[in-house]
mmCIF file with all atom_site columns, C-alpha atoms in Angstrom:
data_model
loop_
_atom_site.group_PDB
_atom_site.id
_atom_site.type_symbol
_atom_site.label_atom_id
_atom_site.label_alt_id
_atom_site.label_comp_id
_atom_site.label_asym_id
_atom_site.label_entity_id
_atom_site.label_seq_id
_atom_site.pdbx_PDB_ins_code
_atom_site.Cartn_x
_atom_site.Cartn_y
_atom_site.Cartn_z
_atom_site.occupancy
_atom_site.B_iso_or_equiv
_atom_site.pdbx_formal_charge
_atom_site.auth_seq_id
_atom_site.auth_comp_id
_atom_site.auth_asym_id
_atom_site.auth_atom_id
_atom_site.pdbx_PDB_model_num
ATOM 1   C CA . MET M 1 1   ? 126.901 -55.956 7.524   1.00 80.00 ? 1   MET M CA 1
ATOM 2   C CA . LEU M 1 2   ? 127.037 -56.321 11.172  1.00 74.00 ? 2   LEU M CA 1
ATOM 3   C CA . THR M 1 3   ? 124.821 -58.605 13.185  1.00 74.00 ? 3   THR M CA 1
ATOM 4   C CA . THR M 1 4   ? 124.614 -59.715 16.783  1.00 71.00 ? 4   THR M CA 1
ATOM 5   C CA . ILE M 1 5   ? 124.510 -63.524 16.745  1.00 73.00 ? 5   ILE M CA 1
ATOM 6   C CA . ASP M 1 6   ? 121.875 -64.768 19.225  1.00 73.00 ? 6   ASP M CA 1
ATOM 7   C CA . THR M 1 7   ? 123.859 -67.793 20.421  1.00 68.00 ? 7   THR M CA 1
ATOM 8   C CA . ALA M 1 8   ? 126.889 -68.718 22.250  1.00 58.00 ? 8   ALA M CA 1
ATOM 9   C CA . TYR M 1 9   ? 129.730 -69.410 19.805  1.00 51.00 ? 9   TYR M CA 1
ATOM 10  C CA . THR M 1 10  ? 131.028 -72.991 20.189  1.00 54.00 ? 10  THR M CA 1
ATOM 11  C CA . ASP M 1 11  ? 134.736 -72.463 18.872  1.00 53.00 ? 11  ASP M CA 1
ATOM 12  C CA . THR M 1 12  ? 135.746 -70.940 22.215  1.00 70.00 ? 12  THR M CA 1
ATOM 13  C CA . ARG M 1 13  ? 139.557 -71.436 21.435  1.00 77.00 ? 13  ARG M CA 1
ATOM 14  C CA . ALA M 1 14  ? 141.507 -70.484 18.487  1.00 83.00 ? 14  ALA M CA 1
ATOM 15  C CA . ASP M 1 15  ? 142.995 -73.856 18.739  1.00 82.00 ? 15  ASP M CA 1
ATOM 16  C CA . ASP M 1 16  ? 139.520 -75.514 18.246  1.00 83.00 ? 16  ASP M CA 1
ATOM 17  C CA . LEU M 1 17  ? 139.326 -74.404 14.585  1.00 88.00 ? 17  LEU M CA 1
ATOM 18  C CA . ALA M 1 18  ? 139.658 -76.876 11.805  1.00 87.00 ? 18  ALA M CA 1
ATOM 19  C CA . TRP M 1 19  ? 139.756 -76.388 7.993   1.00 91.00 ? 19  TRP M CA 1
ATOM 20  C CA . ALA M 1 20  ? 137.790 -78.254 5.398   1.00 89.00 ? 20  ALA M CA 1
ATOM 21  C CA . LEU M 1 21  ? 137.250 -77.993 1.714   1.00 91.00 ? 21  LEU M CA 1
ATOM 22  C CA . GLY M 1 22  ? 134.201 -79.368 -0.199  1.00 89.00 ? 22  GLY M CA 1
ATOM 23  C CA . ARG M 1 23  ? 131.692 -79.703 2.809   1.00 89.00 ? 23  ARG M CA 1
ATOM 24  C CA . GLU M 1 24  ? 128.055 -79.421 2.356   1.00 91.00 ? 24  GLU M CA 1
ATOM 25  C CA . PRO M 1 25  ? 126.378 -76.116 3.399   1.00 92.00 ? 25  PRO M CA 1
ATOM 26  C CA . LEU M 1 26  ? 126.168 -76.070 7.340   1.00 90.00 ? 26  LEU M CA 1
ATOM 27  C CA . PRO M 1 27  ? 123.318 -74.501 9.240   1.00 90.00 ? 27  PRO M CA 1
ATOM 28  C CA . ALA M 1 28  ? 123.957 -70.623 9.252   1.00 92.00 ? 28  ALA M CA 1
ATOM 29  C CA . LEU M 1 29  ? 123.217 -68.170 11.764  1.00 91.00 ? 29  LEU M CA 1
ATOM 30  C CA . ALA M 1 30  ? 123.627 -65.107 9.197   1.00 93.00 ? 30  ALA M CA 1
ATOM 31  C CA . VAL M 1 31  ? 124.191 -65.236 5.313   1.00 95.00 ? 31  VAL M CA 1
ATOM 32  C CA . LEU M 1 32  ? 125.237 -62.611 2.793   1.00 96.00 ? 32  LEU M CA 1
ATOM 33  C CA . ASP M 1 33  ? 124.823 -63.486 -0.788  1.00 96.00 ? 33  ASP M CA 1
ATOM 34  C CA . LEU M 1 34  ? 126.977 -61.762 -3.140  1.00 95.00 ? 34  LEU M CA 1
ATOM 35  C CA . GLU M 1 35  ? 127.227 -61.323 -6.938  1.00 93.00 ? 35  GLU M CA 1
ATOM 36  C CA . LEU M 1 36  ? 130.872 -60.452 -7.771  1.00 89.00 ? 36  LEU M CA 1
ATOM 37  C CA . SER M 1 37  ? 131.055 -60.055 -11.878 1.00 81.00 ? 37  SER M CA 1
ATOM 38  C CA . GLY M 1 38  ? 129.291 -63.344 -12.639 1.00 82.00 ? 38  GLY M CA 1
ATOM 39  C CA . CYS M 1 39  ? 130.331 -65.421 -9.554  1.00 88.00 ? 39  CYS M CA 1
ATOM 40  C CA . GLN M 1 40  ? 128.034 -66.120 -6.676  1.00 93.00 ? 40  GLN M CA 1
ATOM 41  C CA . VAL M 1 41  ? 129.605 -66.015 -3.401  1.00 95.00 ? 41  VAL M CA 1
ATOM 42  C CA . GLN M 1 42  ? 127.818 -66.726 0.005   1.00 96.00 ? 42  GLN M CA 1
ATOM 43  C CA . LEU M 1 43  ? 129.380 -65.637 3.239   1.00 97.00 ? 43  LEU M CA 1
ATOM 44  C CA . ARG M 1 44  ? 127.982 -67.800 6.038   1.00 96.00 ? 44  ARG M CA 1
ATOM 45  C CA . LEU M 1 45  ? 128.537 -67.130 9.763   1.00 92.00 ? 45  LEU M CA 1
ATOM 46  C CA . LEU M 1 46  ? 128.133 -70.443 11.842  1.00 88.00 ? 46  LEU M CA 1
ATOM 47  C CA . GLY M 1 47  ? 127.956 -70.706 15.517  1.00 80.00 ? 47  GLY M CA 1
ATOM 48  C CA . ALA M 1 48  ? 131.311 -72.615 15.264  1.00 79.00 ? 48  ALA M CA 1
ATOM 49  C CA . SER M 1 49  ? 132.818 -69.692 13.018  1.00 87.00 ? 49  SER M CA 1
ATOM 50  C CA . HIS M 1 50  ? 132.445 -69.500 8.961   1.00 92.00 ? 50  HIS M CA 1
ATOM 51  C CA . GLN M 1 51  ? 131.779 -71.082 5.699   1.00 95.00 ? 51  GLN M CA 1
ATOM 52  C CA . VAL M 1 52  ? 132.101 -69.535 2.213   1.00 96.00 ? 52  VAL M CA 1
ATOM 53  C CA . LEU M 1 53  ? 130.289 -70.880 -0.864  1.00 96.00 ? 53  LEU M CA 1
ATOM 54  C CA . LEU M 1 54  ? 131.488 -70.077 -4.361  1.00 93.00 ? 54  LEU M CA 1
ATOM 55  C CA . ASP M 1 55  ? 129.473 -70.906 -7.531  1.00 89.00 ? 55  ASP M CA 1
ATOM 56  C CA . GLN M 1 56  ? 130.330 -69.993 -11.007 1.00 82.00 ? 56  GLN M CA 1
ATOM 57  C CA . GLU M 1 57  ? 129.716 -71.561 -14.350 1.00 73.00 ? 57  GLU M CA 1
ATOM 58  C CA . GLY M 1 58  ? 132.256 -74.312 -14.527 1.00 69.00 ? 58  GLY M CA 1
ATOM 59  C CA . GLY M 1 59  ? 132.529 -75.165 -10.795 1.00 79.00 ? 59  GLY M CA 1
ATOM 60  C CA . SER M 1 60  ? 131.934 -74.527 -7.126  1.00 87.00 ? 60  SER M CA 1
ATOM 61  C CA . CYS M 1 61  ? 134.104 -74.363 -4.023  1.00 90.00 ? 61  CYS M CA 1
ATOM 62  C CA . SER M 1 62  ? 133.071 -74.732 -0.454  1.00 93.00 ? 62  SER M CA 1
ATOM 63  C CA . GLU M 1 63  ? 135.399 -73.691 2.539   1.00 94.00 ? 63  GLU M CA 1
ATOM 64  C CA . THR M 1 64  ? 134.765 -74.185 6.084   1.00 92.00 ? 64  THR M CA 1
ATOM 65  C CA . VAL M 1 65  ? 136.832 -72.965 8.948   1.00 92.00 ? 65  VAL M CA 1
ATOM 66  C CA . ALA M 1 66  ? 135.065 -73.988 12.230  1.00 88.00 ? 66  ALA M CA 1
ATOM 67  C CA . CYS M 1 67  ? 134.903 -76.121 15.193  1.00 84.00 ? 67  CYS M CA 1
ATOM 68  C CA . ILE M 1 68  ? 134.018 -79.134 13.385  1.00 74.00 ? 68  ILE M CA 1
ATOM 69  C CA . PRO M 1 69  ? 133.309 -82.290 15.683  1.00 73.00 ? 69  PRO M CA 1
ATOM 70  C CA . GLY M 1 70  ? 135.428 -85.283 14.611  1.00 70.00 ? 70  GLY M CA 1
ATOM 71  C CA . SER M 1 71  ? 137.522 -83.351 12.052  1.00 68.00 ? 71  SER M CA 1
ATOM 72  C CA . SER M 1 72  ? 141.095 -84.640 11.742  1.00 62.00 ? 72  SER M CA 1
ATOM 73  C CA . THR M 1 73  ? 142.340 -81.614 9.713   1.00 68.00 ? 73  THR M CA 1
ATOM 74  C CA . PRO M 1 74  ? 143.403 -78.808 12.073  1.00 75.00 ? 74  PRO M CA 1
ATOM 75  C CA . LEU M 1 75  ? 143.624 -75.279 10.903  1.00 86.00 ? 75  LEU M CA 1
ATOM 76  C CA . PRO M 1 76  ? 146.803 -75.512 8.508   1.00 90.00 ? 76  PRO M CA 1
ATOM 77  C CA . LEU M 1 77  ? 149.216 -72.510 7.905   1.00 90.00 ? 77  LEU M CA 1
ATOM 78  C CA . GLY M 1 78  ? 148.771 -72.773 4.177   1.00 92.00 ? 78  GLY M CA 1
ATOM 79  C CA . VAL M 1 79  ? 147.204 -74.844 1.547   1.00 93.00 ? 79  VAL M CA 1
ATOM 80  C CA . ALA M 1 80  ? 147.535 -74.802 -2.272  1.00 94.00 ? 80  ALA M CA 1
ATOM 81  C CA . LYS M 1 81  ? 145.198 -77.179 -4.298  1.00 92.00 ? 81  LYS M CA 1
ATOM 82  C CA . ARG M 1 82  ? 144.112 -77.520 -7.730  1.00 90.00 ? 82  ARG M CA 1
ATOM 83  C CA . LEU M 1 83  ? 140.281 -77.711 -7.874  1.00 84.00 ? 83  LEU M CA 1
ATOM 84  C CA . GLY M 1 84  ? 139.486 -78.694 -11.672 1.00 81.00 ? 84  GLY M CA 1
ATOM 85  C CA . ASP M 1 85  ? 140.680 -75.627 -13.668 1.00 81.00 ? 85  ASP M CA 1
ATOM 86  C CA . TRP M 1 86  ? 140.868 -73.670 -10.610 1.00 85.00 ? 86  TRP M CA 1
ATOM 87  C CA . GLU M 1 87  ? 143.591 -72.823 -8.239  1.00 89.00 ? 87  GLU M CA 1
ATOM 88  C CA . TYR M 1 88  ? 142.848 -72.534 -4.560  1.00 93.00 ? 88  TYR M CA 1
ATOM 89  C CA . GLU M 1 89  ? 145.105 -71.045 -1.789  1.00 95.00 ? 89  GLU M CA 1
ATOM 90  C CA . PHE M 1 90  ? 144.449 -70.557 1.726   1.00 96.00 ? 90  PHE M CA 1
ATOM 91  C CA . ALA M 1 91  ? 146.644 -69.144 4.316   1.00 96.00 ? 91  ALA M CA 1
ATOM 92  C CA . ALA M 1 92  ? 146.077 -68.759 8.331   1.00 96.00 ? 92  ALA M CA 1
ATOM 93  C CA . ARG M 1 93  ? 147.793 -67.123 11.140  1.00 94.00 ? 93  ARG M CA 1
ATOM 94  C CA . VAL M 1 94  ? 147.147 -66.598 14.807  1.00 94.00 ? 94  VAL M CA 1
ATOM 95  C CA . GLU M 1 95  ? 147.781 -63.090 16.522  1.00 94.00 ? 95  GLU M CA 1
ATOM 96  C CA . THR M 1 96  ? 148.192 -62.765 20.234  1.00 94.00 ? 96  THR M CA 1
ATOM 97  C CA . LEU M 1 97  ? 147.625 -59.149 21.285  1.00 94.00 ? 97  LEU M CA 1
ATOM 98  C CA . PRO M 1 98  ? 147.710 -57.614 24.661  1.00 90.00 ? 98  PRO M CA 1
ATOM 99  C CA . GLY M 1 99  ? 144.351 -56.601 26.234  1.00 78.00 ? 99  GLY M CA 1
ATOM 100 C CA . GLN M 1 100 ? 143.865 -53.084 24.948  1.00 90.00 ? 100 GLN M CA 1
ATOM 101 C CA . ALA M 1 101 ? 145.595 -53.686 21.571  1.00 94.00 ? 101 ALA M CA 1
ATOM 102 C CA . PHE M 1 102 ? 143.270 -56.737 21.054  1.00 94.00 ? 102 PHE M CA 1
ATOM 103 C CA . ALA M 1 103 ? 140.144 -54.469 21.969  1.00 91.00 ? 103 ALA M CA 1
ATOM 104 C CA . GLY M 1 104 ? 141.258 -51.701 19.433  1.00 93.00 ? 104 GLY M CA 1
ATOM 105 C CA . ARG M 1 105 ? 142.017 -54.286 16.676  1.00 95.00 ? 105 ARG M CA 1
ATOM 106 C CA . ALA M 1 106 ? 138.789 -55.753 17.259  1.00 92.00 ? 106 ALA M CA 1
ATOM 107 C CA . GLN M 1 107 ? 136.773 -52.486 16.961  1.00 91.00 ? 107 GLN M CA 1
ATOM 108 C CA . GLU M 1 108 ? 138.976 -51.526 13.840  1.00 93.00 ? 108 GLU M CA 1
ATOM 109 C CA . LEU M 1 109 ? 138.172 -54.781 12.111  1.00 94.00 ? 109 LEU M CA 1
ATOM 110 C CA . LEU M 1 110 ? 134.496 -54.723 12.968  1.00 92.00 ? 110 LEU M CA 1
ATOM 111 C CA . ALA M 1 111 ? 134.166 -51.148 11.660  1.00 92.00 ? 111 ALA M CA 1
ATOM 112 C CA . LEU M 1 112 ? 135.855 -52.002 8.363   1.00 92.00 ? 112 LEU M CA 1
ATOM 113 C CA . VAL M 1 113 ? 133.743 -55.197 7.692   1.00 94.00 ? 113 VAL M CA 1
ATOM 114 C CA . ALA M 1 114 ? 130.393 -53.784 8.829   1.00 90.00 ? 114 ALA M CA 1
ATOM 115 C CA . ASP M 1 115 ? 130.830 -50.856 6.528   1.00 88.00 ? 115 ASP M CA 1
ATOM 116 C CA . HIS M 1 116 ? 131.735 -52.735 3.545   1.00 94.00 ? 116 HIS M CA 1
ATOM 117 C CA . PRO M 1 117 ? 129.307 -53.847 0.984   1.00 95.00 ? 117 PRO M CA 1
ATOM 118 C CA . HIS M 1 118 ? 130.916 -57.302 0.674   1.00 96.00 ? 118 HIS M CA 1
ATOM 119 C CA . GLY M 1 119 ? 131.427 -57.723 4.445   1.00 96.00 ? 119 GLY M CA 1
ATOM 120 C CA . LEU M 1 120 ? 129.571 -59.771 7.009   1.00 95.00 ? 120 LEU M CA 1
ATOM 121 C CA . ALA M 1 121 ? 130.379 -59.650 10.547  1.00 93.00 ? 121 ALA M CA 1
ATOM 122 C CA . GLY M 1 122 ? 128.538 -61.229 13.534  1.00 89.00 ? 122 GLY M CA 1
ATOM 123 C CA . THR M 1 123 ? 129.314 -60.476 17.415  1.00 87.00 ? 123 THR M CA 1
ATOM 124 C CA . PHE M 1 124 ? 128.399 -63.168 20.009  1.00 81.00 ? 124 PHE M CA 1
ATOM 125 C CA . PRO M 1 125 ? 127.056 -62.524 23.276  1.00 79.00 ? 125 PRO M CA 1
ATOM 126 C CA . GLY M 1 126 ? 129.563 -62.241 26.385  1.00 77.00 ? 126 GLY M CA 1
ATOM 127 C CA . SER M 1 127 ? 131.968 -59.817 24.820  1.00 79.00 ? 127 SER M CA 1
ATOM 128 C CA . PRO M 1 128 ? 131.783 -56.984 22.505  1.00 79.00 ? 128 PRO M CA 1
ATOM 129 C CA . HIS M 1 129 ? 134.934 -58.376 21.050  1.00 87.00 ? 129 HIS M CA 1
ATOM 130 C CA . ALA M 1 130 ? 133.885 -61.867 20.360  1.00 86.00 ? 130 ALA M CA 1
ATOM 131 C CA . PHE M 1 131 ? 132.986 -61.985 16.725  1.00 90.00 ? 131 PHE M CA 1
ATOM 132 C CA . THR M 1 132 ? 133.493 -63.553 13.240  1.00 91.00 ? 132 THR M CA 1
ATOM 133 C CA . ALA M 1 133 ? 134.076 -61.371 10.172  1.00 95.00 ? 133 ALA M CA 1
ATOM 134 C CA . LEU M 1 134 ? 134.293 -62.236 6.483   1.00 96.00 ? 134 LEU M CA 1
ATOM 135 C CA . LEU M 1 135 ? 135.101 -59.652 3.619   1.00 96.00 ? 135 LEU M CA 1
ATOM 136 C CA . ALA M 1 136 ? 134.936 -60.879 -0.171  1.00 96.00 ? 136 ALA M CA 1
ATOM 137 C CA . GLN M 1 137 ? 136.229 -59.411 -3.358  1.00 94.00 ? 137 GLN M CA 1
ATOM 138 C CA . ARG M 1 138 ? 136.983 -59.936 -6.891  1.00 90.00 ? 138 ARG M CA 1
ATOM 139 C CA . GLY M 1 139 ? 139.783 -58.844 -8.953  1.00 86.00 ? 139 GLY M CA 1
ATOM 140 C CA . GLU M 1 140 ? 142.415 -59.767 -11.544 1.00 79.00 ? 140 GLU M CA 1
ATOM 141 C CA . GLY M 1 141 ? 140.819 -63.220 -12.457 1.00 81.00 ? 141 GLY M CA 1
ATOM 142 C CA . GLN M 1 142 ? 140.075 -64.528 -8.938  1.00 89.00 ? 142 GLN M CA 1
ATOM 143 C CA . VAL M 1 143 ? 137.893 -64.299 -6.162  1.00 92.00 ? 143 VAL M CA 1
ATOM 144 C CA . SER M 1 144 ? 139.392 -63.622 -2.638  1.00 94.00 ? 144 SER M CA 1
ATOM 145 C CA . TRP M 1 145 ? 138.163 -63.349 0.879   1.00 96.00 ? 145 TRP M CA 1
ATOM 146 C CA . ARG M 1 146 ? 139.559 -62.672 4.232   1.00 96.00 ? 146 ARG M CA 1
ATOM 147 C CA . THR M 1 147 ? 138.203 -63.649 7.694   1.00 96.00 ? 147 THR M CA 1
ATOM 148 C CA . TRP M 1 148 ? 138.757 -62.753 11.311  1.00 95.00 ? 148 TRP M CA 1
ATOM 149 C CA . HIS M 1 149 ? 137.804 -64.870 14.498  1.00 92.00 ? 149 HIS M CA 1
ATOM 150 C CA . ALA M 1 150 ? 138.369 -63.271 17.630  1.00 91.00 ? 150 ALA M CA 1
ATOM 151 C CA . TYR M 1 151 ? 138.838 -64.937 20.867  1.00 90.00 ? 151 TYR M CA 1
ATOM 152 C CA . PRO M 1 152 ? 138.931 -62.260 23.656  1.00 89.00 ? 152 PRO M CA 1
ATOM 153 C CA . GLN M 1 153 ? 139.380 -64.599 26.562  1.00 88.00 ? 153 GLN M CA 1
ATOM 154 C CA . GLU M 1 154 ? 142.644 -65.567 24.933  1.00 90.00 ? 154 GLU M CA 1
ATOM 155 C CA . SER M 1 155 ? 143.407 -62.184 23.408  1.00 92.00 ? 155 SER M CA 1
ATOM 156 C CA . ARG M 1 156 ? 143.928 -64.039 20.091  1.00 92.00 ? 156 ARG M CA 1
ATOM 157 C CA . LEU M 1 157 ? 142.850 -63.262 16.472  1.00 94.00 ? 157 LEU M CA 1
ATOM 158 C CA . VAL M 1 158 ? 142.892 -65.889 13.851  1.00 94.00 ? 158 VAL M CA 1
ATOM 159 C CA . VAL M 1 159 ? 143.267 -64.392 10.455  1.00 95.00 ? 159 VAL M CA 1
ATOM 160 C CA . THR M 1 160 ? 142.656 -66.313 7.236   1.00 96.00 ? 160 THR M CA 1
ATOM 161 C CA . ARG M 1 161 ? 143.151 -65.321 3.471   1.00 97.00 ? 161 ARG M CA 1
ATOM 162 C CA . THR M 1 162 ? 141.797 -67.482 0.688   1.00 96.00 ? 162 THR M CA 1
ATOM 163 C CA . ARG M 1 163 ? 142.069 -66.717 -3.229  1.00 95.00 ? 163 ARG M CA 1
ATOM 164 C CA . VAL M 1 164 ? 140.367 -68.912 -5.862  1.00 92.00 ? 164 VAL M CA 1
ATOM 165 C CA . GLY M 1 165 ? 141.152 -68.581 -9.507  1.00 87.00 ? 165 GLY M CA 1
ATOM 166 C CA . VAL M 1 166 ? 142.140 -69.847 -13.019 1.00 67.00 ? 166 VAL M CA 1
ATOM 167 C CA . PRO M 1 167 ? 145.746 -69.734 -13.368 1.00 61.00 ? 167 PRO M CA 1
ATOM 168 C CA . HIS M 1 168 ? 147.433 -67.876 -16.323 1.00 51.00 ? 168 HIS M CA 1
ATOM 169 C CA . ARG M 1 169 ? 148.957 -70.069 -19.064 1.00 45.00 ? 169 ARG M CA 1
ATOM 170 C CA . GLN M 1 170 ? 152.240 -69.689 -19.982 1.00 43.00 ? 170 GLN M CA 1
ATOM 171 C CA . GLY M 1 171 ? 153.053 -68.788 -23.619 1.00 41.00 ? 171 GLY M CA 1
ATOM 172 C CA . PRO M 1 172 ? 156.413 -69.097 -25.386 1.00 44.00 ? 172 PRO M CA 1
ATOM 173 C CA . HIS M 1 173 ? 159.401 -67.550 -23.800 1.00 45.00 ? 173 HIS M CA 1
ATOM 174 C CA . GLY M 1 174 ? 157.705 -67.678 -20.383 1.00 43.00 ? 174 GLY M CA 1
ATOM 175 C CA . ARG M 1 175 ? 155.298 -64.935 -21.056 1.00 41.00 ? 175 ARG M CA 1
ATOM 176 C CA . ARG M 1 176 ? 151.771 -65.078 -20.034 1.00 40.00 ? 176 ARG M CA 1
ATOM 177 C CA . ALA M 1 177 ? 149.544 -66.256 -22.874 1.00 37.00 ? 177 ALA M CA 1
ATOM 178 C CA . GLU M 1 178 ? 145.938 -64.726 -23.199 1.00 37.00 ? 178 GLU M CA 1
ATOM 179 C CA . ARG M 1 179 ? 143.422 -67.170 -21.480 1.00 35.00 ? 179 ARG M CA 1
ATOM 180 C CA . ARG M 1 180 ? 141.106 -69.062 -24.070 1.00 32.00 ? 180 ARG M CA 1
ATOM 181 C CA . PRO M 1 181 ? 138.010 -66.989 -24.482 1.00 31.00 ? 181 PRO M CA 1
ATOM 182 C CA . ASP M 1 182 ? 135.994 -70.330 -23.762 1.00 32.00 ? 182 ASP M CA 1
ATOM 183 C CA . ARG M 1 183 ? 137.264 -70.550 -20.146 1.00 30.00 ? 183 ARG M CA 1
ATOM 184 C CA . ALA M 1 184 ? 135.583 -68.216 -17.619 1.00 32.00 ? 184 ALA M CA 1
ATOM 185 C CA . ALA M 1 185 ? 138.024 -66.654 -15.170 1.00 32.00 ? 185 ALA M CA 1
ATOM 186 C CA . LEU M 1 186 ? 137.379 -66.629 -11.641 1.00 30.00 ? 186 LEU M CA 1
#
């Protein structure tokens, strides 16, 4: 789903982005609710970037990547955390692309996300290449999402990847053991 956000975006530099886990839902400008094999995922576009809310029997997770006033956690390159029975992995990178390459990549990403049933993208006024896009999926016992935050004035693209899932237990001889039937896999 592609939408035009009718507000100026507040995270106008890639370096302004911060990461937070476990925040309450912030006011959203656009929302996409998804049901992915028994797991509720909400993709949220904020004026300051994105938030993803994940709920499943046995737990929930909230990830925010945005310009968060007073935040002391800048955007990390990577995070691996245990959240109850779940494993959470986050990775981010910043790409700097020359003018035409940036414009082409922006168009490519917007087309990919806009046409995907699990995608949400929002463009901001001022540039057709100022956008935030999110794409979620579920597979192999985990939920994952990717995000793209475009800063045309800097020709920079912030790309994030997140995976949340229940780890496989190791059986004898280092082989994967079957998951216990009473534990729901993400």
